[in-house]
Amino acid sequence: MASLGAVAAPSRSRRESVAQAIILSGPAIFLAAFCIMPLVLLVLLSVAHHDEGTLWAPAFELTQYRQLAEPTFLRVIGFSLFLAATSAVATLTIAFPAAYFISRMRRRAQVAWLVFILGALSLSEVLIVFAVQVLLSTSGVLVKTLVDLGVMASAHSLYPNFGAVLTCLVYLVLPYVVLFLYPAVSRLDEEMPQAAATMGASPIRTFFLVTMPLMRGPLVSAAALVVIFTISSYLTPLVLGRPETWTVGVHLSNTAMEAGDVPLAAAQAVLLVAAIIGLLALVRWIGRDRSARA
Amino acid sequence: MFGLELDRLSKQYPGHLAVDDVSLSIPHGQFVCFLGPSGCGKTTLMRMIAGLEEPTSGTISLNGRDITQEPPNVRKFGMVFQSLALFPHLSVGENIAFSLRLQGRDARVRRERVAELLKLVRLPGFEKRAISELSGGQRQRVAIARALAQEPQEYLLDEPFSALDAKLREEMQAELRQLQAELKITTILVTHDQREAMTLADSIVVMGDGRIQQQGAPADIYRAPANRFVANFVGLSNLLSVEVLDHQTVQLGARVLKVASVADPRTAGQAMLSIRPENVRLADPATGLEDDNVIAGRVTSVRDMGSNLEVILECDGGRLLTVVHARDWRGAGAGDVAHIWLPQDYCRVLAA
């Protein structure tokens, strides 16, 4: 009997693995063609030789990577990280309470809010960025209103600056983050905060001591979502920011399109991809289940 | 008054009245059980006491002070939730120390109190464990200890033992009773298990349809159920339809039976005779039907439970269940006619 079982088991697992291979081959081919191949080409390009005439020539040199260590570029990296972190904090500060309160509403109100948020997602990024530009301009509604209210002494444009870039980025990513947090927040056991209340915790302390820690995993993932979105942002800082508020994405584009240094741009892109992979690893590490510790 | 006072408390949900005009006094230090089937409003009533639900009307006062509008974190009644609601991101010790941390007690005091409470619930040395490492019974005890840490004025437990197996449940019940007796803390326990209520409570509040059906000491409720609902829900009852003749006699089919005096004026005319299975006796056939309160019935089934036998008989007015000690059983089988004695003192008349 034992030997029969031993024979039967592998044949079934082999059949399963064949089925698995067939099912997964589609995504695998897609991934190889549109993600891994371009990435390989990118890496090859980043070690190629920069040539003024032909843009690049196949080679293996680390000149570009050495150039990445230049202070100007390091400052760009630093600023991009700072912008991403600030955006993440600002977005979560708005999105988490929003998702929480939406999940506590009546069913019909919840649906209305979610439809509204999905509606905001249907607007294209380009449209939003230029709409914000118009809104913040000297003749925009916002400036006029502020002047009328006496908050602003005289009409002047509210961009380009860091605040404008941050505001627009938060606006762009906010619907994603609310929708991302909503399922997790909906599943939150209502009796956890209630238990905290019966032990004397005010609503605010309950929020920080119970609700937030219970939501750590989803919050960390949401923060990563914002960081990845922001760090590679291009249009928003370009339109609403000054050169000193440009992100890696803008510099990368300039390097390739204006300076014509395609290998250097490739090296910058490789660094960006590496940074994002590193970030995802960090998120996995932070978000691991600590309640299962020994 | 010293204690908890509920005055005409109601809770209306859209399309459903969960708690309907409940007034109740719970003296300090008592152990009270809210007993009733699911959906009877017992949990809603407890949640209103804790401050987790706002009453639609009525007031709650503690020691004479109106606390109806006080939020739960001001009342600070320790509560053990049915789901236990232990915080998974905190260790056992941190869970128990949660209320102490909120009070700003220093680490040494917290440590001592946690150790003391863990000893009380017989989990000494469990401070560092994660909640996920505990068994159901251990989690239960941690929840009980956590709600006690703040030394609450009222200790509320919502079906705390429902997830446990029978043996562990009985152990935990005994421990809780002992704990309550030691700490002399006013305790309200919500349960649908009448055995649990009978063995634990000083006083039982039987609830049905959002109302208090009967309130009193467990033995009184068992001996003298106030209505059909209570007779059926607390223990087993035989209910036979009868016609009330006067305050001490009823007519069952062709027989006139003597009953414990009929006090409720609503029971005039058609009514129900209620008698507990263990009070129904099989009469010696020799006595015949001439004796008081003896009726004839046909045995429909006999179930041997070991020390006892459960016998179901068919008689005028309905089905009758009786429990007979194995020693007294004369071996009648299905289809046999038996003489059944319904002792007068145990025959109670309830409104139909």
PDB file of C-alpha atoms in Angstrom, chain B residues 57-291:
ATOM      1  CA  SER B  57     -34.591  56.191  25.035  1.00  0.00           C
ATOM      2  CA  GLY B  58     -34.210  55.587  28.744  1.00  0.00           C
ATOM      3  CA  THR B  59     -31.395  56.187  31.199  1.00  0.00           C
ATOM      4  CA  ILE B  60     -28.514  54.298  32.746  1.00  0.00           C
ATOM      5  CA  SER B  61     -27.234  55.397  36.133  1.00  0.00           C
ATOM      6  CA  LEU B  62     -24.405  54.195  38.301  1.00  0.00           C
ATOM      7  CA  ASN B  63     -24.600  54.791  42.046  1.00  0.00           C
ATOM      8  CA  GLY B  64     -27.344  57.346  41.461  1.00  0.00           C
ATOM      9  CA  ARG B  65     -25.459  59.294  38.792  1.00  0.00           C
ATOM     10  CA  ASP B  66     -26.817  59.434  35.236  1.00  0.00           C
ATOM     11  CA  ILE B  67     -24.148  58.045  32.886  1.00  0.00           C
ATOM     12  CA  THR B  68     -26.324  57.616  29.767  1.00  0.00           C
ATOM     13  CA  GLN B  69     -24.312  60.188  27.815  1.00  0.00           C
ATOM     14  CA  GLU B  70     -20.877  59.096  29.033  1.00  0.00           C
ATOM     15  CA  PRO B  71     -18.647  57.566  26.331  1.00  0.00           C
ATOM     16  CA  PRO B  72     -17.216  54.068  26.968  1.00  0.00           C
ATOM     17  CA  ASN B  73     -13.712  55.341  27.693  1.00  0.00           C
ATOM     18  CA  VAL B  74     -15.079  57.435  30.567  1.00  0.00           C
ATOM     19  CA  ARG B  75     -17.249  54.644  32.006  1.00  0.00           C
ATOM     20  CA  LYS B  76     -14.372  52.158  31.775  1.00  0.00           C
ATOM     21  CA  PHE B  77     -16.479  49.089  32.451  1.00  0.00           C
ATOM     22  CA  GLY B  78     -14.192  46.152  31.820  1.00  0.00           C
ATOM     23  CA  MET B  79     -15.614  44.102  29.007  1.00  0.00           C
ATOM     24  CA  VAL B  80     -14.791  40.668  27.641  1.00  0.00           C
ATOM     25  CA  PHE B  81     -16.014  40.515  24.056  1.00  0.00           C
ATOM     26  CA  GLN B  82     -17.400  37.421  22.436  1.00  0.00           C
ATOM     27  CA  SER B  83     -14.597  37.670  19.878  1.00  0.00           C
ATOM     28  CA  LEU B  84     -12.237  38.397  22.811  1.00  0.00           C
ATOM     29  CA  ALA B  85     -10.763  41.288  20.776  1.00  0.00           C
ATOM     30  CA  LEU B  86      -7.228  40.672  22.027  1.00  0.00           C
ATOM     31  CA  PHE B  87      -4.746  42.933  20.256  1.00  0.00           C
ATOM     32  CA  PRO B  88      -2.621  40.746  17.961  1.00  0.00           C
ATOM     33  CA  HIS B  89       0.152  43.346  17.737  1.00  0.00           C
ATOM     34  CA  LEU B  90       0.748  43.244  21.486  1.00  0.00           C
ATOM     35  CA  SER B  91       2.081  40.441  23.686  1.00  0.00           C
ATOM     36  CA  VAL B  92       0.004  38.847  26.456  1.00  0.00           C
ATOM     37  CA  GLY B  93       1.584  41.154  29.042  1.00  0.00           C
ATOM     38  CA  GLU B  94       1.088  44.259  26.884  1.00  0.00           C
ATOM     39  CA  ASN B  95      -2.542  43.335  26.293  1.00  0.00           C
ATOM     40  CA  ILE B  96      -3.211  43.042  30.013  1.00  0.00           C
ATOM     41  CA  ALA B  97      -1.244  46.215  30.778  1.00  0.00           C
ATOM     42  CA  PHE B  98      -3.093  48.220  28.102  1.00  0.00           C
ATOM     43  CA  SER B  99      -5.448  50.012  30.483  1.00  0.00           C
ATOM     44  CA  LEU B 100      -2.610  50.616  32.965  1.00  0.00           C
ATOM     45  CA  ARG B 101      -0.485  52.148  30.216  1.00  0.00           C
ATOM     46  CA  LEU B 102      -3.382  54.483  29.389  1.00  0.00           C
ATOM     47  CA  GLN B 103      -3.584  55.469  33.044  1.00  0.00           C
ATOM     48  CA  GLY B 104       0.109  56.360  32.895  1.00  0.00           C
ATOM     49  CA  ARG B 105       1.184  53.817  35.517  1.00  0.00           C
ATOM     50  CA  ASP B 106       4.911  53.260  35.523  1.00  0.00           C
ATOM     51  CA  ALA B 107       6.533  50.140  34.152  1.00  0.00           C
ATOM     52  CA  ARG B 108       7.221  48.539  37.539  1.00  0.00           C
ATOM     53  CA  VAL B 109       3.603  48.851  38.703  1.00  0.00           C
ATOM     54  CA  ARG B 110       2.400  47.522  35.355  1.00  0.00           C
ATOM     55  CA  ARG B 111       4.745  44.540  35.534  1.00  0.00           C
ATOM     56  CA  GLU B 112       3.637  43.636  39.025  1.00  0.00           C
ATOM     57  CA  ARG B 113      -0.058  43.957  38.223  1.00  0.00           C
ATOM     58  CA  VAL B 114       0.293  41.876  35.046  1.00  0.00           C
ATOM     59  CA  ALA B 115       2.140  39.135  36.958  1.00  0.00           C
ATOM     60  CA  GLU B 116      -0.538  39.197  39.637  1.00  0.00           C
ATOM     61  CA  LEU B 117      -3.394  38.965  37.117  1.00  0.00           C
ATOM     62  CA  LEU B 118      -1.706  36.191  35.155  1.00  0.00           C
ATOM     63  CA  LYS B 119      -1.373  34.252  38.392  1.00  0.00           C
ATOM     64  CA  LEU B 120      -5.055  34.880  39.077  1.00  0.00           C
ATOM     65  CA  VAL B 121      -6.097  33.376  35.728  1.00  0.00           C
ATOM     66  CA  ARG B 122      -3.502  30.612  36.143  1.00  0.00           C
ATOM     67  CA  LEU B 123      -1.191  31.646  33.332  1.00  0.00           C
ATOM     68  CA  PRO B 124       1.886  32.696  35.318  1.00  0.00           C
ATOM     69  CA  GLY B 125       4.936  33.604  33.239  1.00  0.00           C
ATOM     70  CA  PHE B 126       2.976  34.137  30.009  1.00  0.00           C
ATOM     71  CA  GLU B 127       3.842  37.864  29.743  1.00  0.00           C
ATOM     72  CA  LYS B 128       6.091  37.596  26.694  1.00  0.00           C
ATOM     73  CA  ARG B 129       3.938  35.208  24.665  1.00  0.00           C
ATOM     74  CA  ALA B 130       2.251  36.353  21.482  1.00  0.00           C
ATOM     75  CA  ILE B 131      -1.536  36.077  21.317  1.00  0.00           C
ATOM     76  CA  SER B 132      -1.215  33.815  18.261  1.00  0.00           C
ATOM     77  CA  GLU B 133       0.669  31.255  20.346  1.00  0.00           C
ATOM     78  CA  LEU B 134      -2.153  30.749  22.827  1.00  0.00           C
ATOM     79  CA  SER B 135      -4.874  28.110  22.798  1.00  0.00           C
ATOM     80  CA  GLY B 136      -8.547  29.112  22.897  1.00  0.00           C
ATOM     81  CA  GLY B 137      -8.785  28.626  26.648  1.00  0.00           C
ATOM     82  CA  GLN B 138      -5.623  30.604  27.290  1.00  0.00           C
ATOM     83  CA  ARG B 139      -6.820  33.506  25.136  1.00  0.00           C
ATOM     84  CA  GLN B 140     -10.044  33.430  27.077  1.00  0.00           C
ATOM     85  CA  ARG B 141      -8.175  33.849  30.336  1.00  0.00           C
ATOM     86  CA  VAL B 142      -6.025  36.634  28.951  1.00  0.00           C
ATOM     87  CA  ALA B 143      -9.189  38.480  27.900  1.00  0.00           C
ATOM     88  CA  ILE B 144     -10.654  37.985  31.364  1.00  0.00           C
ATOM     89  CA  ALA B 145      -7.453  39.257  32.978  1.00  0.00           C
ATOM     90  CA  ARG B 146      -7.199  42.224  30.611  1.00  0.00           C
ATOM     91  CA  ALA B 147     -10.688  43.440  31.464  1.00  0.00           C
ATOM     92  CA  LEU B 148      -9.908  43.073  35.180  1.00  0.00           C
ATOM     93  CA  ALA B 149      -6.636  45.030  35.076  1.00  0.00           C
ATOM     94  CA  GLN B 150      -8.346  48.398  35.342  1.00  0.00           C
ATOM     95  CA  GLU B 151     -10.351  47.260  38.397  1.00  0.00           C
ATOM     96  CA  PRO B 152     -13.645  48.131  36.709  1.00  0.00           C
ATOM     97  CA  GLN B 153     -16.755  49.061  38.643  1.00  0.00           C
ATOM     98  CA  GLU B 154     -18.789  46.836  36.376  1.00  0.00           C
ATOM     99  CA  TYR B 155     -17.399  43.728  34.768  1.00  0.00           C
ATOM    100  CA  LEU B 156     -19.141  42.744  31.547  1.00  0.00           C
ATOM    101  CA  LEU B 157     -18.746  39.438  29.732  1.00  0.00           C
ATOM    102  CA  ASP B 158     -20.408  38.729  26.388  1.00  0.00           C
ATOM    103  CA  GLU B 159     -20.708  34.955  25.817  1.00  0.00           C
ATOM    104  CA  PRO B 160     -17.085  34.549  26.852  1.00  0.00           C
ATOM    105  CA  PHE B 161     -17.099  30.747  26.919  1.00  0.00           C
ATOM    106  CA  SER B 162     -19.001  30.021  23.729  1.00  0.00           C
ATOM    107  CA  ALA B 163     -15.881  29.057  21.771  1.00  0.00           C
ATOM    108  CA  LEU B 164     -14.625  26.548  24.319  1.00  0.00           C
ATOM    109  CA  ASP B 165     -15.199  22.801  24.496  1.00  0.00           C
ATOM    110  CA  ALA B 166     -17.489  21.511  27.227  1.00  0.00           C
ATOM    111  CA  LYS B 167     -14.820  20.473  29.744  1.00  0.00           C
ATOM    112  CA  LEU B 168     -12.799  23.658  29.501  1.00  0.00           C
ATOM    113  CA  ARG B 169     -15.975  25.721  29.616  1.00  0.00           C
ATOM    114  CA  GLU B 170     -16.973  24.200  32.945  1.00  0.00           C
ATOM    115  CA  GLU B 171     -13.503  24.759  34.375  1.00  0.00           C
ATOM    116  CA  MET B 172     -13.521  28.378  33.257  1.00  0.00           C
ATOM    117  CA  GLN B 173     -17.007  28.918  34.655  1.00  0.00           C
ATOM    118  CA  ALA B 174     -15.916  27.617  38.036  1.00  0.00           C
ATOM    119  CA  GLU B 175     -12.828  29.848  37.915  1.00  0.00           C
ATOM    120  CA  LEU B 176     -14.862  32.903  36.992  1.00  0.00           C
ATOM    121  CA  ARG B 177     -17.331  32.266  39.820  1.00  0.00           C
ATOM    122  CA  GLN B 178     -14.477  31.950  42.288  1.00  0.00           C
ATOM    123  CA  LEU B 179     -12.774  35.045  40.922  1.00  0.00           C
ATOM    124  CA  GLN B 180     -15.977  37.061  41.184  1.00  0.00           C
ATOM    125  CA  ALA B 181     -16.528  35.899  44.752  1.00  0.00           C
ATOM    126  CA  GLU B 182     -12.959  36.897  45.671  1.00  0.00           C
ATOM    127  CA  LEU B 183     -13.010  40.293  43.998  1.00  0.00           C
ATOM    128  CA  LYS B 184     -16.656  41.104  44.874  1.00  0.00           C
ATOM    129  CA  ILE B 185     -17.001  42.931  41.616  1.00  0.00           C
ATOM    130  CA  THR B 186     -20.394  43.543  39.988  1.00  0.00           C
ATOM    131  CA  THR B 187     -20.484  41.145  37.062  1.00  0.00           C
ATOM    132  CA  ILE B 188     -22.884  40.859  34.159  1.00  0.00           C
ATOM    133  CA  LEU B 189     -22.584  37.862  31.896  1.00  0.00           C
ATOM    134  CA  VAL B 190     -24.489  37.473  28.650  1.00  0.00           C
ATOM    135  CA  THR B 191     -25.242  33.891  27.673  1.00  0.00           C
ATOM    136  CA  HIS B 192     -27.685  31.718  25.779  1.00  0.00           C
ATOM    137  CA  ASP B 193     -26.669  28.690  27.833  1.00  0.00           C
ATOM    138  CA  GLN B 194     -29.166  28.195  30.644  1.00  0.00           C
ATOM    139  CA  ARG B 195     -26.863  25.776  32.476  1.00  0.00           C
ATOM    140  CA  GLU B 196     -24.162  28.438  32.521  1.00  0.00           C
ATOM    141  CA  ALA B 197     -26.610  31.004  33.863  1.00  0.00           C
ATOM    142  CA  MET B 198     -27.997  28.603  36.489  1.00  0.00           C
ATOM    143  CA  THR B 199     -24.576  27.650  37.850  1.00  0.00           C
ATOM    144  CA  LEU B 200     -22.979  31.111  37.819  1.00  0.00           C
ATOM    145  CA  ALA B 201     -25.519  33.782  38.601  1.00  0.00           C
ATOM    146  CA  ASP B 202     -26.915  35.225  41.796  1.00  0.00           C
ATOM    147  CA  SER B 203     -29.697  36.530  39.661  1.00  0.00           C
ATOM    148  CA  ILE B 204     -30.872  35.677  36.150  1.00  0.00           C
ATOM    149  CA  VAL B 205     -32.552  38.084  33.769  1.00  0.00           C
ATOM    150  CA  VAL B 206     -34.346  36.019  31.118  1.00  0.00           C
ATOM    151  CA  MET B 207     -34.757  37.990  27.927  1.00  0.00           C
ATOM    152  CA  GLY B 208     -36.891  37.362  24.879  1.00  0.00           C
ATOM    153  CA  ASP B 209     -37.971  39.704  22.071  1.00  0.00           C
ATOM    154  CA  GLY B 210     -36.028  42.597  23.576  1.00  0.00           C
ATOM    155  CA  ARG B 211     -37.950  42.414  26.845  1.00  0.00           C
ATOM    156  CA  ILE B 212     -37.262  41.049  30.286  1.00  0.00           C
ATOM    157  CA  GLN B 213     -39.395  37.911  30.545  1.00  0.00           C
ATOM    158  CA  GLN B 214     -38.493  37.099  34.103  1.00  0.00           C
ATOM    159  CA  GLN B 215     -35.926  38.070  36.660  1.00  0.00           C
ATOM    160  CA  GLY B 216     -34.924  36.344  39.846  1.00  0.00           C
ATOM    161  CA  ALA B 217     -32.749  33.784  41.574  1.00  0.00           C
ATOM    162  CA  PRO B 218     -31.903  30.781  39.337  1.00  0.00           C
ATOM    163  CA  ALA B 219     -33.825  28.314  41.510  1.00  0.00           C
ATOM    164  CA  ASP B 220     -36.947  30.503  41.558  1.00  0.00           C
ATOM    165  CA  ILE B 221     -36.902  30.889  37.799  1.00  0.00           C
ATOM    166  CA  TYR B 222     -36.510  27.157  37.353  1.00  0.00           C
ATOM    167  CA  ARG B 223     -39.200  26.270  39.884  1.00  0.00           C
ATOM    168  CA  ALA B 224     -41.716  28.918  38.894  1.00  0.00           C
ATOM    169  CA  PRO B 225     -41.293  30.078  35.304  1.00  0.00           C
ATOM    170  CA  ALA B 226     -43.432  33.154  34.718  1.00  0.00           C
ATOM    171  CA  ASN B 227     -44.557  32.303  31.207  1.00  0.00           C
ATOM    172  CA  ARG B 228     -44.290  29.786  28.383  1.00  0.00           C
ATOM    173  CA  PHE B 229     -41.162  31.459  27.009  1.00  0.00           C
ATOM    174  CA  VAL B 230     -39.265  31.053  30.264  1.00  0.00           C
ATOM    175  CA  ALA B 231     -40.641  27.544  30.886  1.00  0.00           C
ATOM    176  CA  ASN B 232     -39.336  26.470  27.496  1.00  0.00           C
ATOM    177  CA  PHE B 233     -36.057  28.337  27.518  1.00  0.00           C
ATOM    178  CA  VAL B 234     -34.889  27.596  31.049  1.00  0.00           C
ATOM    179  CA  GLY B 235     -34.749  23.833  31.380  1.00  0.00           C
ATOM    180  CA  LEU B 236     -37.211  21.480  29.745  1.00  0.00           C
ATOM    181  CA  SER B 237     -40.915  21.803  30.350  1.00  0.00           C
ATOM    182  CA  ASN B 238     -43.919  19.723  29.470  1.00  0.00           C
ATOM    183  CA  LEU B 239     -46.746  21.924  28.282  1.00  0.00           C
ATOM    184  CA  LEU B 240     -50.278  20.493  28.160  1.00  0.00           C
ATOM    185  CA  SER B 241     -53.278  22.542  27.050  1.00  0.00           C
ATOM    186  CA  VAL B 242     -55.895  22.702  29.787  1.00  0.00           C
ATOM    187  CA  GLU B 243     -58.982  24.648  30.709  1.00  0.00           C
ATOM    188  CA  VAL B 244     -58.845  26.599  33.961  1.00  0.00           C
ATOM    189  CA  LEU B 245     -61.835  25.797  36.209  1.00  0.00           C
ATOM    190  CA  ASP B 246     -60.922  27.765  39.312  1.00  0.00           C
ATOM    191  CA  HIS B 247     -57.756  28.976  41.034  1.00  0.00           C
ATOM    192  CA  GLN B 248     -56.684  25.427  41.909  1.00  0.00           C
ATOM    193  CA  THR B 249     -58.252  23.105  39.384  1.00  0.00           C
ATOM    194  CA  VAL B 250     -57.926  22.651  35.660  1.00  0.00           C
ATOM    195  CA  GLN B 251     -59.517  20.273  33.188  1.00  0.00           C
ATOM    196  CA  LEU B 252     -57.234  18.086  31.079  1.00  0.00           C
ATOM    197  CA  GLY B 253     -59.335  16.116  28.589  1.00  0.00           C
ATOM    198  CA  ALA B 254     -61.857  14.299  30.730  1.00  0.00           C
ATOM    199  CA  ARG B 255     -59.808  14.583  33.933  1.00  0.00           C
ATOM    200  CA  VAL B 256     -59.876  17.332  36.520  1.00  0.00           C
ATOM    201  CA  LEU B 257     -56.464  18.029  37.995  1.00  0.00           C
ATOM    202  CA  LYS B 258     -55.379  19.980  41.023  1.00  0.00           C
ATOM    203  CA  VAL B 259     -52.606  22.510  40.408  1.00  0.00           C
ATOM    204  CA  ALA B 260     -50.421  24.924  42.334  1.00  0.00           C
ATOM    205  CA  SER B 261     -52.592  28.016  42.774  1.00  0.00           C
ATOM    206  CA  VAL B 262     -53.252  30.075  39.666  1.00  0.00           C
ATOM    207  CA  ALA B 263     -52.207  33.625  40.439  1.00  0.00           C
ATOM    208  CA  ASP B 264     -52.077  35.227  36.999  1.00  0.00           C
ATOM    209  CA  PRO B 265     -55.490  36.574  35.969  1.00  0.00           C
ATOM    210  CA  ARG B 266     -54.511  36.239  32.301  1.00  0.00           C
ATOM    211  CA  THR B 267     -54.672  32.468  32.638  1.00  0.00           C
ATOM    212  CA  ALA B 268     -58.483  32.328  32.797  1.00  0.00           C
ATOM    213  CA  GLY B 269     -60.082  29.923  30.307  1.00  0.00           C
ATOM    214  CA  GLN B 270     -57.665  28.154  27.986  1.00  0.00           C
ATOM    215  CA  ALA B 271     -54.182  27.845  29.494  1.00  0.00           C
ATOM    216  CA  MET B 272     -51.071  25.710  29.602  1.00  0.00           C
ATOM    217  CA  LEU B 273     -50.148  23.320  32.343  1.00  0.00           C
ATOM    218  CA  SER B 274     -46.372  23.304  32.772  1.00  0.00           C
ATOM    219  CA  ILE B 275     -44.456  20.598  34.606  1.00  0.00           C
ATOM    220  CA  ARG B 276     -40.744  19.703  34.594  1.00  0.00           C
ATOM    221  CA  PRO B 277     -39.888  16.204  33.267  1.00  0.00           C
ATOM    222  CA  GLU B 278     -38.201  15.205  36.513  1.00  0.00           C
ATOM    223  CA  ASN B 279     -41.425  15.980  38.417  1.00  0.00           C
ATOM    224  CA  VAL B 280     -43.576  13.741  36.267  1.00  0.00           C
ATOM    225  CA  ARG B 281     -43.823  10.329  37.987  1.00  0.00           C
ATOM    226  CA  LEU B 282     -44.954   7.015  36.663  1.00  0.00           C
ATOM    227  CA  ALA B 283     -47.608   5.802  39.097  1.00  0.00           C
ATOM    228  CA  ASP B 284     -47.968   2.280  40.370  1.00  0.00           C
ATOM    229  CA  PRO B 285     -50.620   0.664  38.126  1.00  0.00           C
ATOM    230  CA  ALA B 286     -52.241  -0.700  41.276  1.00  0.00           C
ATOM    231  CA  THR B 287     -53.264   2.795  42.413  1.00  0.00           C
ATOM    232  CA  GLY B 288     -55.360   3.094  39.276  1.00  0.00           C
ATOM    233  CA  LEU B 289     -56.760   6.265  37.836  1.00  0.00           C
ATOM    234  CA  GLU B 290     -58.888   7.069  40.851  1.00  0.00           C
ATOM    235  CA  ASP B 291     -56.035   8.764  42.668  1.00  0.00           C
TER     236      ASP B 291
END
